[in-house]
Short mmCIF file of C-alpha atoms in Angstrom, two decimals:
data_model
loop_
_atom_site.label_atom_id
_atom_site.label_comp_id
_atom_site.label_asym_id
_atom_site.label_seq_id
_atom_site.Cartn_x
_atom_site.Cartn_y
_atom_site.Cartn_z
CA MET A 1 -47.04 66.36 58.78
CA SER A 2 -45.64 69.32 61.13
CA ASP A 3 -42.17 69.14 59.59
CA ILE A 4 -43.57 70.21 56.09
CA GLU A 5 -42.76 74.08 55.54
CA ASN A 6 -44.94 76.16 54.03
CA VAL A 7 -42.67 77.84 51.76
CA ILE A 8 -38.85 77.20 51.13
CA ILE A 9 -37.10 79.86 49.23
CA VAL A 10 -34.10 78.68 47.04
CA GLY A 11 -31.75 81.60 46.31
CA SER A 12 -31.41 85.19 47.76
CA GLY A 13 -30.82 88.26 46.13
CA PRO A 14 -33.38 91.09 46.09
CA ALA A 15 -35.89 88.42 44.58
CA GLY A 16 -35.15 85.88 47.07
CA TYR A 17 -35.45 87.87 50.10
CA THR A 18 -38.09 90.09 48.74
CA ALA A 19 -40.18 87.01 48.87
CA ALA A 20 -38.81 86.07 52.13
CA LEU A 21 -39.94 89.27 53.55
CA TYR A 22 -43.59 89.01 52.40
CA THR A 23 -44.00 85.42 53.09
CA ALA A 24 -42.41 86.11 56.67
CA ARG A 25 -45.15 89.03 57.04
CA ALA A 26 -47.71 86.52 56.30
CA ASN A 27 -46.91 84.53 59.04
CA LEU A 28 -45.81 81.43 56.45
CA ASN A 29 -42.42 81.31 58.51
CA PRO A 30 -40.28 80.86 55.47
CA LEU A 31 -37.02 78.78 55.09
CA VAL A 32 -34.79 80.40 52.82
CA ILE A 33 -31.71 78.20 51.58
CA GLU A 34 -29.71 81.30 50.53
CA GLY A 35 -26.52 79.99 49.17
CA PHE A 36 -22.84 80.64 50.47
CA ALA A 37 -22.76 83.44 48.34
CA TRP A 38 -25.99 85.06 49.43
CA GLY A 39 -27.08 88.47 48.29
CA GLY A 40 -26.90 87.53 44.17
CA LEU A 41 -24.80 89.80 41.94
CA LEU A 42 -25.08 92.88 43.95
CA GLN A 43 -22.64 91.32 46.11
CA GLN A 44 -20.20 92.18 43.44
CA THR A 45 -21.53 95.57 42.75
CA THR A 46 -19.90 98.75 44.24
CA ASP A 47 -21.78 101.70 44.13
CA VAL A 48 -25.96 101.21 43.52
CA GLU A 49 -27.32 104.64 42.42
CA ASN A 50 -30.70 103.84 40.78
CA TYR A 51 -32.74 101.93 43.51
CA PRO A 52 -35.35 104.06 44.75
CA GLY A 53 -35.15 105.11 48.38
CA PHE A 54 -31.30 105.72 48.39
CA PRO A 55 -30.82 109.10 47.37
CA ASP A 56 -27.06 109.14 47.75
CA GLY A 57 -26.61 105.76 46.44
CA VAL A 58 -25.64 102.43 48.51
CA MET A 59 -23.12 99.64 47.98
CA GLY A 60 -24.26 96.47 46.97
CA PRO A 61 -23.40 94.19 49.71
CA GLU A 62 -24.61 96.86 52.20
CA MET A 63 -28.17 96.92 50.34
CA MET A 64 -28.29 93.02 50.41
CA GLN A 65 -27.42 93.19 54.25
CA ARG A 66 -30.36 95.36 54.64
CA PHE A 67 -32.68 93.16 52.49
CA ARG A 68 -31.31 90.02 54.44
CA ASP A 69 -31.78 91.79 57.93
CA GLN A 70 -35.37 92.92 57.08
CA ALA A 71 -36.45 89.37 56.32
CA ALA A 72 -35.23 88.16 59.18
CA ARG A 73 -36.77 90.80 61.28
CA PHE A 74 -39.96 89.30 60.39
CA GLY A 75 -39.32 85.59 60.75
CA ALA A 76 -37.37 84.50 57.68
CA ARG A 77 -35.25 81.29 58.51
CA LEU A 78 -32.07 81.70 56.73
CA GLU A 79 -29.89 79.00 56.09
CA THR A 80 -26.34 79.87 54.59
CA ASP A 81 -25.80 76.95 52.55
CA GLN A 82 -26.06 75.23 48.77
CA ALA A 83 -29.28 73.23 47.85
CA ASP A 84 -27.77 70.19 46.26
CA ARG A 85 -31.00 68.73 44.91
CA ILE A 86 -34.71 69.74 44.33
CA GLN A 87 -37.40 66.98 43.70
CA LEU A 88 -40.75 68.89 42.67
CA ALA A 89 -44.21 67.22 43.25
CA THR A 90 -46.40 67.35 39.86
CA GLU A 91 -49.81 66.90 41.83
CA PRO A 92 -51.78 70.00 43.41
CA GLY A 93 -51.16 69.75 47.14
CA GLY A 94 -48.12 67.76 46.64
CA VAL A 95 -44.84 68.01 49.08
CA HIS A 96 -41.63 69.05 47.34
CA SER A 97 -38.38 68.35 48.47
CA VAL A 98 -35.14 70.47 48.60
CA TRP A 99 -31.83 68.70 50.17
CA VAL A 100 -28.98 70.65 51.65
CA GLY A 101 -26.46 67.74 51.81
CA ASP A 102 -28.01 64.64 53.34
CA THR A 103 -30.59 66.90 55.04
CA GLU A 104 -34.05 66.63 53.28
CA HIS A 105 -36.48 69.92 53.75
CA ARG A 106 -39.91 69.55 52.68
CA ALA A 107 -42.72 72.16 51.45
CA ARG A 108 -46.01 72.77 50.49
CA THR A 109 -44.44 75.71 48.18
CA VAL A 110 -41.01 76.54 46.72
CA ILE A 111 -40.09 79.73 45.18
CA LEU A 112 -37.05 79.54 43.15
CA ALA A 113 -34.80 82.48 43.18
CA MET A 114 -31.41 81.16 41.98
CA GLY A 115 -30.84 83.89 39.89
CA ALA A 116 -28.12 84.34 36.87
CA GLU A 117 -24.61 84.90 36.52
CA HIS A 118 -22.81 87.29 34.22
CA LYS A 119 -21.04 85.07 31.57
CA LYS A 120 -17.24 85.83 31.96
CA LEU A 121 -14.46 86.19 29.60
CA GLY A 122 -12.21 84.18 31.90
CA VAL A 123 -9.14 86.30 30.80
CA THR A 124 -6.20 87.66 32.95
CA GLY A 125 -7.13 90.58 35.01
CA GLU A 126 -10.94 90.16 34.57
CA GLU A 127 -11.42 89.04 38.34
CA ALA A 128 -9.16 91.27 39.82
CA LEU A 129 -10.69 94.27 38.21
CA SER A 130 -14.21 93.40 38.32
CA GLY A 131 -15.63 96.39 40.26
CA ARG A 132 -12.47 98.38 39.46
CA GLY A 133 -13.38 99.56 35.86
CA VAL A 134 -14.41 96.06 34.88
CA SER A 135 -18.33 95.86 34.75
CA TYR A 136 -21.17 93.79 33.68
CA CYS A 137 -24.12 96.17 33.51
CA ALA A 138 -23.88 99.47 31.86
CA THR A 139 -27.32 100.41 32.99
CA CYS A 140 -26.15 99.99 36.63
CA ASP A 141 -22.34 101.85 36.25
CA ALA A 142 -22.49 103.99 33.36
CA ALA A 143 -22.58 107.09 35.33
CA PHE A 144 -19.50 106.44 36.87
CA PHE A 145 -17.61 106.90 33.22
CA LYS A 146 -18.55 110.35 32.45
CA GLN A 147 -16.43 111.83 29.67
CA ALA A 148 -14.32 108.66 29.80
CA THR A 149 -12.97 106.12 27.25
CA THR A 150 -14.57 102.65 27.55
CA MET A 151 -15.19 99.45 25.88
CA ILE A 152 -18.10 97.36 25.31
CA VAL A 153 -17.31 93.42 24.77
CA GLY A 154 -20.13 91.62 22.63
CA GLY A 155 -21.73 91.40 19.57
CA GLY A 156 -25.58 90.90 20.33
CA ASP A 157 -28.39 92.86 20.85
CA SER A 158 -27.61 93.79 24.53
CA ALA A 159 -24.23 94.60 23.86
CA MET A 160 -25.62 97.33 21.16
CA GLU A 161 -28.01 98.53 24.01
CA GLU A 162 -25.35 98.51 26.60
CA ALA A 163 -22.99 100.71 24.02
CA ILE A 164 -25.93 102.88 23.34
CA PHE A 165 -26.60 103.60 26.86
CA LEU A 166 -22.93 104.18 27.81
CA SER A 167 -22.20 106.47 25.15
CA LYS A 168 -24.81 108.91 26.73
CA PHE A 169 -21.83 109.43 29.40
CA ALA A 170 -18.65 108.32 28.15
CA SER A 171 -16.56 110.45 25.52
CA LYS A 172 -15.90 107.34 23.45
CA VAL A 173 -17.08 103.81 23.42
CA THR A 174 -15.22 101.05 21.51
CA VAL A 175 -17.26 97.94 20.60
CA VAL A 176 -15.11 94.85 20.65
CA HIS A 177 -16.47 91.60 18.93
CA ARG A 178 -14.73 88.45 17.75
CA ARG A 179 -16.22 88.24 14.44
CA GLU A 180 -16.93 90.88 11.58
CA GLU A 181 -20.74 89.93 11.64
CA PHE A 182 -22.80 90.85 14.52
CA ARG A 183 -25.54 88.76 16.00
CA ALA A 184 -27.46 91.92 16.88
CA SER A 185 -30.65 92.93 15.00
CA LYS A 186 -30.15 95.20 12.06
CA ILE A 187 -32.00 98.01 13.84
CA MET A 188 -29.91 97.53 17.26
CA LEU A 189 -26.58 97.54 15.11
CA GLU A 190 -27.88 100.74 12.97
CA ARG A 191 -28.60 102.57 16.28
CA ALA A 192 -25.18 102.07 17.88
CA GLN A 193 -23.66 102.71 14.50
CA ALA A 194 -25.32 105.99 14.34
CA GLN A 195 -23.75 107.28 17.39
CA GLU A 196 -20.88 109.59 16.82
CA ASN A 197 -18.86 108.46 19.90
CA ILE A 198 -19.24 104.77 19.06
CA GLU A 199 -16.57 102.76 17.61
CA PHE A 200 -16.25 99.13 16.32
CA LEU A 201 -13.31 96.72 16.69
CA THR A 202 -13.36 93.38 14.75
CA PRO A 203 -12.57 90.68 14.57
CA TYR A 204 -10.69 91.03 18.02
CA THR A 205 -10.80 89.36 21.34
CA ILE A 206 -9.91 90.47 24.79
CA LYS A 207 -6.56 88.96 25.75
CA GLU A 208 -6.09 90.74 29.20
CA PHE A 209 -7.17 93.46 31.29
CA VAL A 210 -4.20 95.61 32.93
CA ALA A 211 -4.34 97.69 36.24
CA GLY A 212 -3.29 101.44 36.26
CA GLU A 213 -3.44 104.08 38.44
CA ASN A 214 -5.19 103.45 41.76
CA ASN A 215 -5.21 99.56 40.82
CA ALA A 216 -7.71 100.55 38.57
CA LEU A 217 -8.45 99.56 34.75
CA GLY A 218 -5.66 101.05 32.86
CA HIS A 219 -5.91 99.29 29.68
CA ALA A 220 -6.93 96.11 27.63
CA VAL A 221 -4.70 94.15 25.54
CA VAL A 222 -7.02 92.91 22.66
CA GLN A 223 -5.83 90.62 19.78
CA ASN A 224 -6.89 90.25 15.98
CA ILE A 225 -8.10 86.66 15.67
CA GLU A 226 -6.98 86.36 12.08
CA THR A 227 -3.60 87.75 12.21
CA GLY A 228 -2.69 87.27 15.87
CA GLU A 229 -1.72 91.19 16.24
CA GLU A 230 -1.92 92.62 19.60
CA ARG A 231 -2.84 96.14 20.42
CA GLU A 232 -3.37 98.07 23.72
CA LEU A 233 -6.57 99.88 24.23
CA LEU A 234 -6.59 102.83 26.67
CA VAL A 235 -9.44 102.16 28.52
CA SER A 236 -10.85 103.30 32.29
CA GLY A 237 -14.13 101.12 31.95
CA THR A 238 -14.98 97.82 30.20
CA PHE A 239 -18.47 96.22 29.97
CA ILE A 240 -18.71 92.85 29.09
CA ALA A 241 -21.87 92.02 27.54
CA ILE A 242 -21.69 88.35 26.34
CA GLY A 243 -24.86 87.03 28.15
CA HIS A 244 -26.12 85.39 31.49
CA GLU A 245 -26.30 82.11 32.94
CA PRO A 246 -29.40 81.53 34.27
CA GLN A 247 -28.84 78.97 37.40
CA SER A 248 -31.50 76.62 36.59
CA GLY A 249 -29.67 73.58 36.69
CA LEU A 250 -31.33 72.07 39.79
CA VAL A 251 -34.71 72.30 38.21
CA ARG A 252 -34.31 71.71 34.81
CA GLY A 253 -36.22 68.60 33.52
CA GLN A 254 -38.92 69.41 36.21
CA VAL A 255 -39.95 73.16 35.33
CA ASP A 256 -39.99 74.31 31.69
CA VAL A 257 -37.11 76.27 30.54
CA ASP A 258 -36.24 78.44 27.65
CA ASP A 259 -33.41 77.94 25.03
CA GLY A 260 -31.40 80.32 27.14
CA GLY A 261 -32.22 78.15 30.37
CA TYR A 262 -34.43 80.65 32.28
CA VAL A 263 -37.16 79.38 33.73
CA ILE A 264 -40.55 80.03 32.01
CA THR A 265 -43.55 81.12 34.21
CA GLU A 266 -47.32 81.31 33.48
CA GLY A 267 -48.61 84.80 31.80
CA ARG A 268 -47.85 87.77 34.27
CA SER A 269 -47.65 85.25 37.27
CA THR A 270 -44.57 83.83 38.83
CA ARG A 271 -46.27 80.41 38.64
CA THR A 272 -44.48 77.58 36.85
CA LYS A 273 -46.20 74.45 35.04
CA LEU A 274 -45.94 72.73 38.70
CA PRO A 275 -48.62 73.20 41.17
CA GLY A 276 -47.15 74.98 44.14
CA VAL A 277 -43.80 75.99 42.34
CA PHE A 278 -43.07 79.66 41.59
CA ALA A 279 -39.91 81.44 40.35
CA ALA A 280 -38.65 84.97 40.40
CA GLY A 281 -35.87 87.28 39.84
CA ASP A 282 -33.09 87.17 37.10
CA LEU A 283 -34.00 83.20 36.87
CA VAL A 284 -36.88 84.07 34.84
CA ASP A 285 -35.74 87.44 33.44
CA HIS A 286 -33.54 87.88 30.45
CA THR A 287 -34.96 91.41 29.77
CA TYR A 288 -34.65 93.91 32.42
CA ARG A 289 -32.37 92.05 35.06
CA GLN A 290 -32.49 95.12 37.56
CA ALA A 291 -32.69 94.86 41.43
CA ILE A 292 -35.94 96.87 41.46
CA THR A 293 -37.41 94.48 39.08
CA ALA A 294 -36.14 91.29 40.82
CA ALA A 295 -37.56 92.53 44.07
CA GLY A 296 -40.80 93.23 42.44
CA SER A 297 -40.94 89.69 41.08
CA GLY A 298 -40.04 88.32 44.31
CA CYS A 299 -43.00 90.13 45.70
CA GLU A 300 -45.20 88.49 43.28
CA ALA A 301 -43.95 85.04 43.91
CA ALA A 302 -44.69 85.35 47.97
CA LEU A 303 -48.27 86.43 46.93
CA ASP A 304 -48.73 83.81 44.46
CA ALA A 305 -47.35 81.07 46.88
CA GLU A 306 -49.80 82.80 49.84
CA TRP A 307 -52.81 82.48 47.31
CA TYR A 308 -51.88 79.05 46.59
CA LEU A 309 -51.84 77.91 50.20
CA ARG A 310 -54.89 79.53 50.70
CA ASP A 311 -56.96 78.50 47.74
CA THR A 312 -55.66 74.82 46.86
CA PRO A 313 -58.10 72.20 48.06
CA GLY A 314 -56.38 69.67 50.27
CA VAL A 315 -53.70 71.90 51.24
CA PRO A 316 -54.19 72.94 54.94
CA VAL A 317 -54.15 76.74 55.22
CA PRO A 318 -51.30 77.83 57.59
CA GLU A 319 -52.24 78.73 60.86
CA GLY A 320 -52.26 82.68 61.28
CA MET A 321 -52.27 83.23 57.48
CA PRO A 322 -54.63 86.25 56.28
CA LEU A 323 -57.54 84.64 54.66
CA GLY A 324 -58.57 87.58 52.53
CA ASP A 325 -56.95 88.58 49.20
CA PRO A 326 -54.43 91.03 49.56
CA ALA A 327 -54.53 92.41 46.32
CA GLU A 328 -58.15 93.14 46.83
CA GLU A 329 -57.81 94.64 50.50
CA GLN A 330 -54.77 96.79 49.51
CA TYR A 331 -56.65 98.29 46.57
CA ALA A 332 -60.25 98.43 47.72
CA PRO A 333 -62.10 101.65 47.86
CA ALA A 334 -62.29 103.31 51.35
CA ALA A 335 -65.35 102.90 53.11
CA ASP A 336 -67.62 105.95 53.35
#
């Protein structure tokens, strides 16, 4: 049984690397299957100004490199490859398997941290101008567009939330939606309509993004889906809010997922319905989707995995693992 890992973490990003850091410091010697595109969505982000501890901001790739280096410093083993198949045990004490190519890795616990991907429009110029005026998170990037002319693409609650937030910074926000009707709830739509600097353009789709000065976004070509009419919108910032795709394909049919494909966990924990299997980060979160919330849930998953290994009958307690309850020890009152 010596070839069985204590914990395998599938995925990277803030959730995966934080889970790796905590399990490594608990002497669990975690194996991280981090993927080729390690670092998650923050690898596609330029300046990060809302993560505590970085008063001057930090580039997304630099932040992920720091997360990665810190996890490795404490002994996390990083495998820069893709998990191709996962077979999860269904009984307490069972052994889970994760395949990378033809190589099988076995573990007593698995932390799923595969994250989610932004849904993209797939139009000309979108990829080239990503991070150069095309963004997928107004909460992250709105402050870079103060007094700018901007655009939101989408028609759901998330699009309305993004538009309202962006309107606090931009001089003008145009919400572009392919239908006359919106999927957003009535209250969210009314809140967006109440903002003086938010306008609505329907029924239009985006046909192309075009670079302007400094190879940044200059304008967007939009097309009326009923008449075929094309227009150019001069915008320096566009936020695409048409949803996310949780990367849960490897475990669907084994753990529970909701209608959107997000992995379902039990209550406030990171436990899935399968013993010894935990999930964290954007793979489970369709509400907040921030680096700091992902990191927090990665910490929770690590502690949940640690407690599972300590408390589950029939599971050998890993050598060198702390035997006390970390939460109780951390918050216990000081002795007189």
